[in-house]
Amino acid sequence: MADLKAPENAAPWRARVYRVIFEHDTPAGKAFDVLLIAAIIVSVAVVMADSVHSVNARFGSTFYRAEWVFTILFTIEYLFRLGVVDRPSHYAFSFYGLVDLFAVLPTYLSLLIPGGQYLIVIRILRVLRVFRVLKLAQYVGEAQLLRRALYASRFKIAVFLFTVLTVVVVVGSLLYLIEGAEAGFTSIPRGVYWAIVTLTTVGYGDIAPQTPFGQALAAVVMIMGYGIIAVPTGIFSVELAVAYGERREWRSSAAQRTCAQCGRRGHDADSAFCKWCGAPLEG
Amino acid sequence: MADLKAPENAAPWRARVYRVIFEHDTPAGKAFDVLLIAAIIVSVAVVMADSVHSVNARFGSTFYRAEWVFTILFTIEYLFRLGVVDRPSHYAFSFYGLVDLFAVLPTYLSLLIPGGQYLIVIRILRVLRVFRVLKLAQYVGEAQLLRRALYASRFKIAVFLFTVLTVVVVVGSLLYLIEGAEAGFTSIPRGVYWAIVTLTTVGYGDIAPQTPFGQALAAVVMIMGYGIIAVPTGIFSVELAVAYGERREWRSSAAQRTCAQCGRRGHDADSAFCKWCGAPLEG
Amino acid sequence: MADLKAPENAAPWRARVYRVIFEHDTPAGKAFDVLLIAAIIVSVAVVMADSVHSVNARFGSTFYRAEWVFTILFTIEYLFRLGVVDRPSHYAFSFYGLVDLFAVLPTYLSLLIPGGQYLIVIRILRVLRVFRVLKLAQYVGEAQLLRRALYASRFKIAVFLFTVLTVVVVVGSLLYLIEGAEAGFTSIPRGVYWAIVTLTTVGYGDIAPQTPFGQALAAVVMIMGYGIIAVPTGIFSVELAVAYGERREWRSSAAQRTCAQCGRRGHDADSAFCKWCGAPLEG
Amino acid sequence: MADLKAPENAAPWRARVYRVIFEHDTPAGKAFDVLLIAAIIVSVAVVMADSVHSVNARFGSTFYRAEWVFTILFTIEYLFRLGVVDRPSHYAFSFYGLVDLFAVLPTYLSLLIPGGQYLIVIRILRVLRVFRVLKLAQYVGEAQLLRRALYASRFKIAVFLFTVLTVVVVVGSLLYLIEGAEAGFTSIPRGVYWAIVTLTTVGYGDIAPQTPFGQALAAVVMIMGYGIIAVPTGIFSVELAVAYGERREWRSSAAQRTCAQCGRRGHDADSAFCKWCGAPLEG
């Protein structure tokens, strides 16, 4: 959300509201964030509890009212967010903007479609803000490292997934031919579903081969699935090790920067100013 | 398929058809590839959908006709491929040649053996061409890296698989002796099947030990299976790291090549000509 | 328990008991430790066996008496431990102090709450002492290495767990909406439970999607769960490799220390005195 | 079996039989090995097939006779092995000596204990000889590498296993208290069995928690089990990488040896003689 800015030359109240809602470094901003996350977690818990029959029978009407209170609060918050940013459309179509919208829509939809209010649980995605709120450089840095490693492995993982999908379609069809409907393989898509359940070692057991030949083939798929878990694991481990090495290099080269004013070294990788004399750092 | 060449001194139409069907760098060739892959995916989807009882009841005859249309189209394509390559037998026995053949055979077989048309799903293997069509150096490179790591680990993986098979036979027989038929262990092969289901952590639950002693042995097998997944994963990770290191060395040594004409360095590993002056590169 | 000291200027019997109970390097201390661990294991085995209906029917009263004997012995030992340390409150609130207390409480509680005596199995935690008793530098060193790697990966693992929990809540709710009660998805919490069972590839099969759409979504979750196991594995592998590297560096730098008296090198990393002349080592 | 030698000064026939049975580098020795392994595999297959009810009904008497033929052949072989080695007791108590004995005992036992002949499947362990027969340096080398990595990780794996066992005992007892007999948790050992089934992600589903609290605890165990698979995997990966590095160093230092006669370098790590001039190599 680096591209979401408070409007320049705006009415002072807008700038103030912006600081409270979007920023995390003032006491008011922090209090708002903590309250918001608590409200999100409570509202998700209410939806989850409400879906339990016995709980709903006792607290249904309370929960109903609570859901509407939360939804109206979040709607007001959403409108404020739209109102105080420089370019509302930018925010509306950003990841968090969409999550904020989808976090309130289901309750309104439930007026039209019964049951729709359960979709509200995607509200849980709002909790992802927690990382930004905590402002823990560690979390951000570590998440970035994981993301970089995943990004670097994307082609290899695509090759792996494509191969897995091909295997699963072929094996699922074979089992459909071998086992047939009485063992639960009523169609090829069900066979493919079974193959995925087996290859990933989930193994529900709702569909399982009955004939010796089917079981022999299933055994091959299991050993294959057991073995090829090594592939994504190996890919990710290696990419993560590479990302680690790069970060270390970057850090040590960043630490080598010399302050032009006081001549000291040993700055943190992300510091833009000398921590001893305050002069701006270069490079 | 580097060894499949257009026939030299052939009729011009053969050379032209060859370029459209086998090559991917002309607009006509690209269009053909995209159409072919779309046709393959649609035809596989039709076979899968056709196997679902309720769908078959409604669209059965349409699907039946669609299958024949696809099969005839793929047959024509197969014959063209045979006709335009330099050595048809070479193509016919190559991996893709066999896949292309098996992609049409099942439909013809279904005239003799009912149900045989479902084998058509191996047609999905034709989609593997997609990697060649996309001509994404990344995909090819990454797939090669994975393949090299798998190839380098083949002896270690054989040792591992052999040990797993021995364990599984011994454990399956023991459980057969301990548990007997009432727990589902009706024979040693079924016991071995159970041992594979358990060791690979799939765990269907269709066969499960009932006696305390059988369960104790099963617990040992589970912990063993849980632990030894570390073996193929470790093997592959290490081999992949080695393959990575080799690629990096190869790339950096390739980048060190000096153009004999302009004297510049920094060429890509796969470039045969200097990218600044066009002179051929050596080494 | 480095901070638990024998009281200075204490009655000689207290110092002697302290050495037997808390230290492991005298013959009496060793004998006490071996006896203690044997008693712990036997008492846990008794509790476990006692919970089996048929065993309880035959040996119930013997086991009952055995439990009380062990509990009274452990209580006496606990009181001795409290009595001979320098600062009893320090011991009482240390990890082992609490474990020692919880190892006897359940039997007394069982007088008030029937069934409570099974909680006694946490007594098994006392066996963790075994590592300290064995005084195997290897075990301690290796456990430390694992702990350091886990500690270094804590932020990354928190990010991973948080993402997994978010996925599981969203997917569980979706399946609840899609499948409904007849497939076992009677509430969102049950859906989340199912999502965890599936994502972790446990796959009981007590709840499983029945509709094609639910199964398709489940297939995606399975492949996701199958793939993202790579994430914690990669994280831990890399951190462990880093911890390894650091230990090796530390060891080789420690071995480089020169004895000020005899001038020799090659000391162990943890030796504080020269092993050739006995002079204290620095650094 | 490096310590099993042909008796010196023995009757010539004993030396000859020794070479055929124990060694693998003469044509007769190779032919014997291939025949032996074929006989082992066939005899194990017979036992496995014999345990299948329908197969036994048809071929039972043939199989019965085949088992006795194999057993008598293997007994003769065992007696010959005992007869031609230098120190029979040494062979009799070696790993392969015991396997050879246990490979024939069950059939004799079956005269006393019905069903005992199925124990014969441990005969499959004799197939392990295959590695020695194949004399493939690769297999031996790779197996050694895996073994060294496993050996180096033994302390860390012991720490890991001990922790897992402690967790499993505590969790199994808790679930026994929470769920009770109606959910299948009829005793603490069964609870521990369930905990192992769940933690290792096998998940049969024959015992599964029914209460919300039990399911919540189970969910924690699953996520724990899903995550801590990273620990043995990480340990083994790192140890394997270390073993790799050591082998590479050893190889490159071995290749640096200079032949004292011809002065050449580049010898294989395991060559004791110069491959160019035949002079013995040192170091």
PDB file of N, CA and C in Angstrom, chain D residues 39-110:
ATOM      1  N   ALA D  39      15.995 -68.434  -6.943  1.00  0.00           N
ATOM      2  CA  ALA D  39      15.318 -69.401  -6.074  1.00  0.00           C
ATOM      3  C   ALA D  39      14.688 -68.702  -4.872  1.00  0.00           C
ATOM      4  N   ILE D  40      15.401 -67.732  -4.304  1.00  0.00           N
ATOM      5  CA  ILE D  40      14.859 -67.003  -3.150  1.00  0.00           C
ATOM      6  C   ILE D  40      13.585 -66.277  -3.534  1.00  0.00           C
ATOM      7  N   ILE D  41      13.654 -65.547  -4.659  1.00  0.00           N
ATOM      8  CA  ILE D  41      12.485 -64.758  -5.072  1.00  0.00           C
ATOM      9  C   ILE D  41      11.305 -65.676  -5.374  1.00  0.00           C
ATOM     10  N   VAL D  42      11.566 -66.767  -6.112  1.00  0.00           N
ATOM     11  CA  VAL D  42      10.469 -67.691  -6.438  1.00  0.00           C
ATOM     12  C   VAL D  42       9.879 -68.274  -5.155  1.00  0.00           C
ATOM     13  N   SER D  43      10.755 -68.660  -4.209  1.00  0.00           N
ATOM     14  CA  SER D  43      10.232 -69.297  -2.998  1.00  0.00           C
ATOM     15  C   SER D  43       9.417 -68.315  -2.165  1.00  0.00           C
ATOM     16  N   VAL D  44       9.831 -67.044  -2.131  1.00  0.00           N
ATOM     17  CA  VAL D  44       9.043 -66.039  -1.410  1.00  0.00           C
ATOM     18  C   VAL D  44       7.714 -65.818  -2.123  1.00  0.00           C
ATOM     19  N   ALA D  45       7.755 -65.753  -3.458  1.00  0.00           N
ATOM     20  CA  ALA D  45       6.516 -65.569  -4.224  1.00  0.00           C
ATOM     21  C   ALA D  45       5.555 -66.715  -3.963  1.00  0.00           C
ATOM     22  N   VAL D  46       6.092 -67.946  -3.857  1.00  0.00           N
ATOM     23  CA  VAL D  46       5.247 -69.115  -3.587  1.00  0.00           C
ATOM     24  C   VAL D  46       4.569 -68.970  -2.229  1.00  0.00           C
ATOM     25  N   VAL D  47       5.334 -68.565  -1.229  1.00  0.00           N
ATOM     26  CA  VAL D  47       4.745 -68.404   0.102  1.00  0.00           C
ATOM     27  C   VAL D  47       3.650 -67.359   0.082  1.00  0.00           C
ATOM     28  N   MET D  48       3.929 -66.225  -0.599  1.00  0.00           N
ATOM     29  CA  MET D  48       2.937 -65.165  -0.652  1.00  0.00           C
ATOM     30  C   MET D  48       1.678 -65.621  -1.380  1.00  0.00           C
ATOM     31  N   ALA D  49       1.854 -66.258  -2.533  1.00  0.00           N
ATOM     32  CA  ALA D  49       0.695 -66.719  -3.305  1.00  0.00           C
ATOM     33  C   ALA D  49      -0.070 -67.774  -2.515  1.00  0.00           C
ATOM     34  N   ASP D  50       0.651 -68.631  -1.784  1.00  0.00           N
ATOM     35  CA  ASP D  50       0.020 -69.716  -1.032  1.00  0.00           C
ATOM     36  C   ASP D  50      -0.913 -69.178   0.048  1.00  0.00           C
ATOM     37  N   SER D  51      -0.631 -67.960   0.508  1.00  0.00           N
ATOM     38  CA  SER D  51      -1.462 -67.409   1.588  1.00  0.00           C
ATOM     39  C   SER D  51      -2.804 -66.898   1.068  1.00  0.00           C
ATOM     40  N   VAL D  52      -2.926 -66.737  -0.261  1.00  0.00           N
ATOM     41  CA  VAL D  52      -4.203 -66.299  -0.840  1.00  0.00           C
ATOM     42  C   VAL D  52      -5.132 -67.509  -0.895  1.00  0.00           C
ATOM     43  N   HIS D  53      -6.307 -67.365  -0.294  1.00  0.00           N
ATOM     44  CA  HIS D  53      -7.212 -68.497  -0.141  1.00  0.00           C
ATOM     45  C   HIS D  53      -7.512 -69.207  -1.460  1.00  0.00           C
ATOM     46  N   SER D  54      -7.926 -68.421  -2.468  1.00  0.00           N
ATOM     47  CA  SER D  54      -8.370 -69.039  -3.725  1.00  0.00           C
ATOM     48  C   SER D  54      -7.208 -69.723  -4.444  1.00  0.00           C
ATOM     49  N   VAL D  55      -6.023 -69.121  -4.347  1.00  0.00           N
ATOM     50  CA  VAL D  55      -4.857 -69.731  -4.996  1.00  0.00           C
ATOM     51  C   VAL D  55      -4.482 -71.015  -4.265  1.00  0.00           C
ATOM     52  N   ASN D  56      -4.515 -70.957  -2.939  1.00  0.00           N
ATOM     53  CA  ASN D  56      -4.175 -72.118  -2.121  1.00  0.00           C
ATOM     54  C   ASN D  56      -5.110 -73.283  -2.424  1.00  0.00           C
ATOM     55  N   ALA D  57      -6.388 -72.972  -2.637  1.00  0.00           N
ATOM     56  CA  ALA D  57      -7.362 -74.032  -2.922  1.00  0.00           C
ATOM     57  C   ALA D  57      -6.987 -74.799  -4.189  1.00  0.00           C
ATOM     58  N   ARG D  58      -6.417 -74.080  -5.165  1.00  0.00           N
ATOM     59  CA  ARG D  58      -6.102 -74.734  -6.431  1.00  0.00           C
ATOM     60  C   ARG D  58      -4.706 -75.345  -6.458  1.00  0.00           C
ATOM     61  N   PHE D  59      -3.705 -74.581  -5.959  1.00  0.00           N
ATOM     62  CA  PHE D  59      -2.319 -75.036  -6.093  1.00  0.00           C
ATOM     63  C   PHE D  59      -1.687 -75.450  -4.767  1.00  0.00           C
ATOM     64  N   GLY D  60      -2.526 -75.551  -3.733  1.00  0.00           N
ATOM     65  CA  GLY D  60      -2.009 -75.801  -2.392  1.00  0.00           C
ATOM     66  C   GLY D  60      -0.981 -76.920  -2.323  1.00  0.00           C
ATOM     67  N   SER D  61      -1.290 -78.093  -2.882  1.00  0.00           N
ATOM     68  CA  SER D  61      -0.384 -79.228  -2.735  1.00  0.00           C
ATOM     69  C   SER D  61       0.904 -79.016  -3.534  1.00  0.00           C
ATOM     70  N   THR D  62       0.789 -78.413  -4.718  1.00  0.00           N
ATOM     71  CA  THR D  62       1.998 -78.102  -5.490  1.00  0.00           C
ATOM     72  C   THR D  62       2.899 -77.168  -4.691  1.00  0.00           C
ATOM     73  N   PHE D  63       2.279 -76.115  -4.141  1.00  0.00           N
ATOM     74  CA  PHE D  63       3.044 -75.132  -3.383  1.00  0.00           C
ATOM     75  C   PHE D  63       3.701 -75.781  -2.168  1.00  0.00           C
ATOM     76  N   TYR D  64       2.930 -76.676  -1.522  1.00  0.00           N
ATOM     77  CA  TYR D  64       3.458 -77.360  -0.348  1.00  0.00           C
ATOM     78  C   TYR D  64       4.737 -78.105  -0.698  1.00  0.00           C
ATOM     79  N   ARG D  65       4.686 -78.859  -1.806  1.00  0.00           N
ATOM     80  CA  ARG D  65       5.874 -79.595  -2.232  1.00  0.00           C
ATOM     81  C   ARG D  65       7.009 -78.623  -2.615  1.00  0.00           C
ATOM     82  N   ALA D  66       6.660 -77.534  -3.346  1.00  0.00           N
ATOM     83  CA  ALA D  66       7.686 -76.563  -3.752  1.00  0.00           C
ATOM     84  C   ALA D  66       8.399 -75.984  -2.526  1.00  0.00           C
ATOM     85  N   GLU D  67       7.614 -75.663  -1.494  1.00  0.00           N
ATOM     86  CA  GLU D  67       8.214 -75.112  -0.280  1.00  0.00           C
ATOM     87  C   GLU D  67       9.232 -76.069   0.319  1.00  0.00           C
ATOM     88  N   TRP D  68       8.873 -77.353   0.345  1.00  0.00           N
ATOM     89  CA  TRP D  68       9.800 -78.323   0.923  1.00  0.00           C
ATOM     90  C   TRP D  68      11.050 -78.499   0.072  1.00  0.00           C
ATOM     91  N   VAL D  69      10.846 -78.464  -1.266  1.00  0.00           N
ATOM     92  CA  VAL D  69      12.011 -78.574  -2.156  1.00  0.00           C
ATOM     93  C   VAL D  69      12.968 -77.416  -1.892  1.00  0.00           C
ATOM     94  N   PHE D  70      12.411 -76.184  -1.870  1.00  0.00           N
ATOM     95  CA  PHE D  70      13.255 -75.012  -1.631  1.00  0.00           C
ATOM     96  C   PHE D  70      13.938 -75.111  -0.268  1.00  0.00           C
ATOM     97  N   THR D  71      13.166 -75.511   0.737  1.00  0.00           N
ATOM     98  CA  THR D  71      13.728 -75.567   2.085  1.00  0.00           C
ATOM     99  C   THR D  71      14.875 -76.566   2.154  1.00  0.00           C
ATOM    100  N   ILE D  72      14.700 -77.710   1.514  1.00  0.00           N
ATOM    101  CA  ILE D  72      15.767 -78.716   1.560  1.00  0.00           C
ATOM    102  C   ILE D  72      16.996 -78.218   0.807  1.00  0.00           C
ATOM    103  N   LEU D  73      16.769 -77.568  -0.354  1.00  0.00           N
ATOM    104  CA  LEU D  73      17.895 -77.010  -1.103  1.00  0.00           C
ATOM    105  C   LEU D  73      18.637 -75.975  -0.254  1.00  0.00           C
ATOM    106  N   PHE D  74      17.878 -75.067   0.360  1.00  0.00           N
ATOM    107  CA  PHE D  74      18.508 -74.020   1.159  1.00  0.00           C
ATOM    108  C   PHE D  74      19.220 -74.613   2.377  1.00  0.00           C
ATOM    109  N   THR D  75      18.654 -75.715   2.917  1.00  0.00           N
ATOM    110  CA  THR D  75      19.303 -76.368   4.058  1.00  0.00           C
ATOM    111  C   THR D  75      20.648 -76.956   3.642  1.00  0.00           C
ATOM    112  N   ILE D  76      20.652 -77.629   2.481  1.00  0.00           N
ATOM    113  CA  ILE D  76      21.911 -78.181   1.973  1.00  0.00           C
ATOM    114  C   ILE D  76      22.923 -77.060   1.783  1.00  0.00           C
ATOM    115  N   GLU D  77      22.456 -75.961   1.174  1.00  0.00           N
ATOM    116  CA  GLU D  77      23.339 -74.823   0.937  1.00  0.00           C
ATOM    117  C   GLU D  77      23.907 -74.307   2.264  1.00  0.00           C
ATOM    118  N   TYR D  78      23.010 -74.197   3.267  1.00  0.00           N
ATOM    119  CA  TYR D  78      23.426 -73.696   4.580  1.00  0.00           C
ATOM    120  C   TYR D  78      24.498 -74.602   5.194  1.00  0.00           C
ATOM    121  N   LEU D  79      24.279 -75.928   5.082  1.00  0.00           N
ATOM    122  CA  LEU D  79      25.248 -76.868   5.643  1.00  0.00           C
ATOM    123  C   LEU D  79      26.583 -76.752   4.912  1.00  0.00           C
ATOM    124  N   PHE D  80      26.536 -76.589   3.588  1.00  0.00           N
ATOM    125  CA  PHE D  80      27.775 -76.407   2.823  1.00  0.00           C
ATOM    126  C   PHE D  80      28.510 -75.153   3.279  1.00  0.00           C
ATOM    127  N   ARG D  81      27.746 -74.071   3.459  1.00  0.00           N
ATOM    128  CA  ARG D  81      28.366 -72.839   3.916  1.00  0.00           C
ATOM    129  C   ARG D  81      29.072 -73.072   5.253  1.00  0.00           C
ATOM    130  N   LEU D  82      28.363 -73.736   6.157  1.00  0.00           N
ATOM    131  CA  LEU D  82      28.961 -74.048   7.450  1.00  0.00           C
ATOM    132  C   LEU D  82      30.219 -74.885   7.282  1.00  0.00           C
ATOM    133  N   GLY D  83      30.160 -75.815   6.322  1.00  0.00           N
ATOM    134  CA  GLY D  83      31.245 -76.772   6.163  1.00  0.00           C
ATOM    135  C   GLY D  83      32.508 -76.215   5.554  1.00  0.00           C
ATOM    136  N   VAL D  84      32.382 -75.235   4.674  1.00  0.00           N
ATOM    137  CA  VAL D  84      33.574 -74.808   3.937  1.00  0.00           C
ATOM    138  C   VAL D  84      34.254 -73.575   4.513  1.00  0.00           C
ATOM    139  N   VAL D  85      33.586 -72.853   5.442  1.00  0.00           N
ATOM    140  CA  VAL D  85      34.278 -71.681   5.982  1.00  0.00           C
ATOM    141  C   VAL D  85      35.293 -72.110   7.032  1.00  0.00           C
ATOM    142  N   ASP D  86      36.214 -71.186   7.268  1.00  0.00           N
ATOM    143  CA  ASP D  86      37.300 -71.460   8.201  1.00  0.00           C
ATOM    144  C   ASP D  86      36.765 -71.659   9.608  1.00  0.00           C
ATOM    145  N   ARG D  87      35.925 -70.710  10.045  1.00  0.00           N
ATOM    146  CA  ARG D  87      35.389 -70.799  11.394  1.00  0.00           C
ATOM    147  C   ARG D  87      33.859 -70.798  11.337  1.00  0.00           C
ATOM    148  N   PRO D  88      33.253 -71.998  11.339  1.00  0.00           N
ATOM    149  CA  PRO D  88      31.799 -72.100  11.174  1.00  0.00           C
ATOM    150  C   PRO D  88      31.011 -71.244  12.170  1.00  0.00           C
ATOM    151  N   SER D  89      31.486 -71.158  13.414  1.00  0.00           N
ATOM    152  CA  SER D  89      30.704 -70.411  14.405  1.00  0.00           C
ATOM    153  C   SER D  89      30.649 -68.931  14.029  1.00  0.00           C
ATOM    154  N   HIS D  90      31.756 -68.465  13.436  1.00  0.00           N
ATOM    155  CA  HIS D  90      31.806 -67.081  12.998  1.00  0.00           C
ATOM    156  C   HIS D  90      30.713 -66.799  11.980  1.00  0.00           C
ATOM    157  N   TYR D  91      30.610 -67.693  11.002  1.00  0.00           N
ATOM    158  CA  TYR D  91      29.585 -67.553   9.966  1.00  0.00           C
ATOM    159  C   TYR D  91      28.190 -67.701  10.572  1.00  0.00           C
ATOM    160  N   ALA D  92      28.040 -68.716  11.445  1.00  0.00           N
ATOM    161  CA  ALA D  92      26.707 -69.025  11.977  1.00  0.00           C
ATOM    162  C   ALA D  92      26.100 -67.836  12.714  1.00  0.00           C
ATOM    163  N   PHE D  93      26.959 -67.000  13.332  1.00  0.00           N
ATOM    164  CA  PHE D  93      26.418 -65.876  14.093  1.00  0.00           C
ATOM    165  C   PHE D  93      26.580 -64.530  13.378  1.00  0.00           C
ATOM    166  N   SER D  94      27.037 -64.570  12.109  1.00  0.00           N
ATOM    167  CA  SER D  94      27.085 -63.333  11.334  1.00  0.00           C
ATOM    168  C   SER D  94      25.658 -63.011  10.874  1.00  0.00           C
ATOM    169  N   PHE D  95      25.446 -61.767  10.399  1.00  0.00           N
ATOM    170  CA  PHE D  95      24.107 -61.361   9.971  1.00  0.00           C
ATOM    171  C   PHE D  95      23.554 -62.307   8.923  1.00  0.00           C
ATOM    172  N   TYR D  96      24.362 -62.563   7.862  1.00  0.00           N
ATOM    173  CA  TYR D  96      23.855 -63.419   6.789  1.00  0.00           C
ATOM    174  C   TYR D  96      23.717 -64.866   7.241  1.00  0.00           C
ATOM    175  N   GLY D  97      24.564 -65.284   8.171  1.00  0.00           N
ATOM    176  CA  GLY D  97      24.460 -66.646   8.695  1.00  0.00           C
ATOM    177  C   GLY D  97      23.128 -66.856   9.397  1.00  0.00           C
ATOM    178  N   LEU D  98      22.745 -65.872  10.211  1.00  0.00           N
ATOM    179  CA  LEU D  98      21.467 -65.985  10.919  1.00  0.00           C
ATOM    180  C   LEU D  98      20.300 -65.923   9.943  1.00  0.00           C
ATOM    181  N   VAL D  99      20.410 -65.016   8.955  1.00  0.00           N
ATOM    182  CA  VAL D  99      19.336 -64.923   7.961  1.00  0.00           C
ATOM    183  C   VAL D  99      19.206 -66.253   7.224  1.00  0.00           C
ATOM    184  N   ASP D 100      20.346 -66.851   6.875  1.00  0.00           N
ATOM    185  CA  ASP D 100      20.306 -68.130   6.154  1.00  0.00           C
ATOM    186  C   ASP D 100      19.642 -69.207   7.003  1.00  0.00           C
ATOM    187  N   LEU D 101      19.904 -69.165   8.306  1.00  0.00           N
ATOM    188  CA  LEU D 101      19.286 -70.150   9.193  1.00  0.00           C
ATOM    189  C   LEU D 101      17.778 -69.912   9.304  1.00  0.00           C
ATOM    190  N   PHE D 102      17.393 -68.668   9.580  1.00  0.00           N
ATOM    191  CA  PHE D 102      15.972 -68.343   9.737  1.00  0.00           C
ATOM    192  C   PHE D 102      15.199 -68.535   8.438  1.00  0.00           C
ATOM    193  N   ALA D 103      15.929 -68.612   7.312  1.00  0.00           N
ATOM    194  CA  ALA D 103      15.262 -68.796   6.028  1.00  0.00           C
ATOM    195  C   ALA D 103      14.784 -70.233   5.848  1.00  0.00           C
ATOM    196  N   VAL D 104      15.311 -71.156   6.635  1.00  0.00           N
ATOM    197  CA  VAL D 104      14.868 -72.549   6.492  1.00  0.00           C
ATOM    198  C   VAL D 104      14.080 -73.042   7.705  1.00  0.00           C
ATOM    199  N   LEU D 105      14.373 -72.464   8.877  1.00  0.00           N
ATOM    200  CA  LEU D 105      13.705 -72.927  10.100  1.00  0.00           C
ATOM    201  C   LEU D 105      12.177 -72.969  10.017  1.00  0.00           C
ATOM    202  N   PRO D 106      11.512 -71.907   9.511  1.00  0.00           N
ATOM    203  CA  PRO D 106      10.045 -71.881   9.595  1.00  0.00           C
ATOM    204  C   PRO D 106       9.371 -73.112   8.982  1.00  0.00           C
ATOM    205  N   THR D 107       9.906 -73.626   7.876  1.00  0.00           N
ATOM    206  CA  THR D 107       9.262 -74.785   7.259  1.00  0.00           C
ATOM    207  C   THR D 107       9.298 -75.983   8.202  1.00  0.00           C
ATOM    208  N   TYR D 108      10.445 -76.174   8.864  1.00  0.00           N
ATOM    209  CA  TYR D 108      10.530 -77.282   9.826  1.00  0.00           C
ATOM    210  C   TYR D 108       9.587 -77.032  11.004  1.00  0.00           C
ATOM    211  N   LEU D 109       9.555 -75.754  11.422  1.00  0.00           N
ATOM    212  CA  LEU D 109       8.663 -75.396  12.530  1.00  0.00           C
ATOM    213  C   LEU D 109       7.206 -75.665  12.197  1.00  0.00           C
ATOM    214  N   SER D 110       6.866 -75.500  10.919  1.00  0.00           N
ATOM    215  CA  SER D 110       5.459 -75.654  10.527  1.00  0.00           C
ATOM    216  C   SER D 110       4.958 -77.073  10.773  1.00  0.00           C
TER     217      SER D 110
END
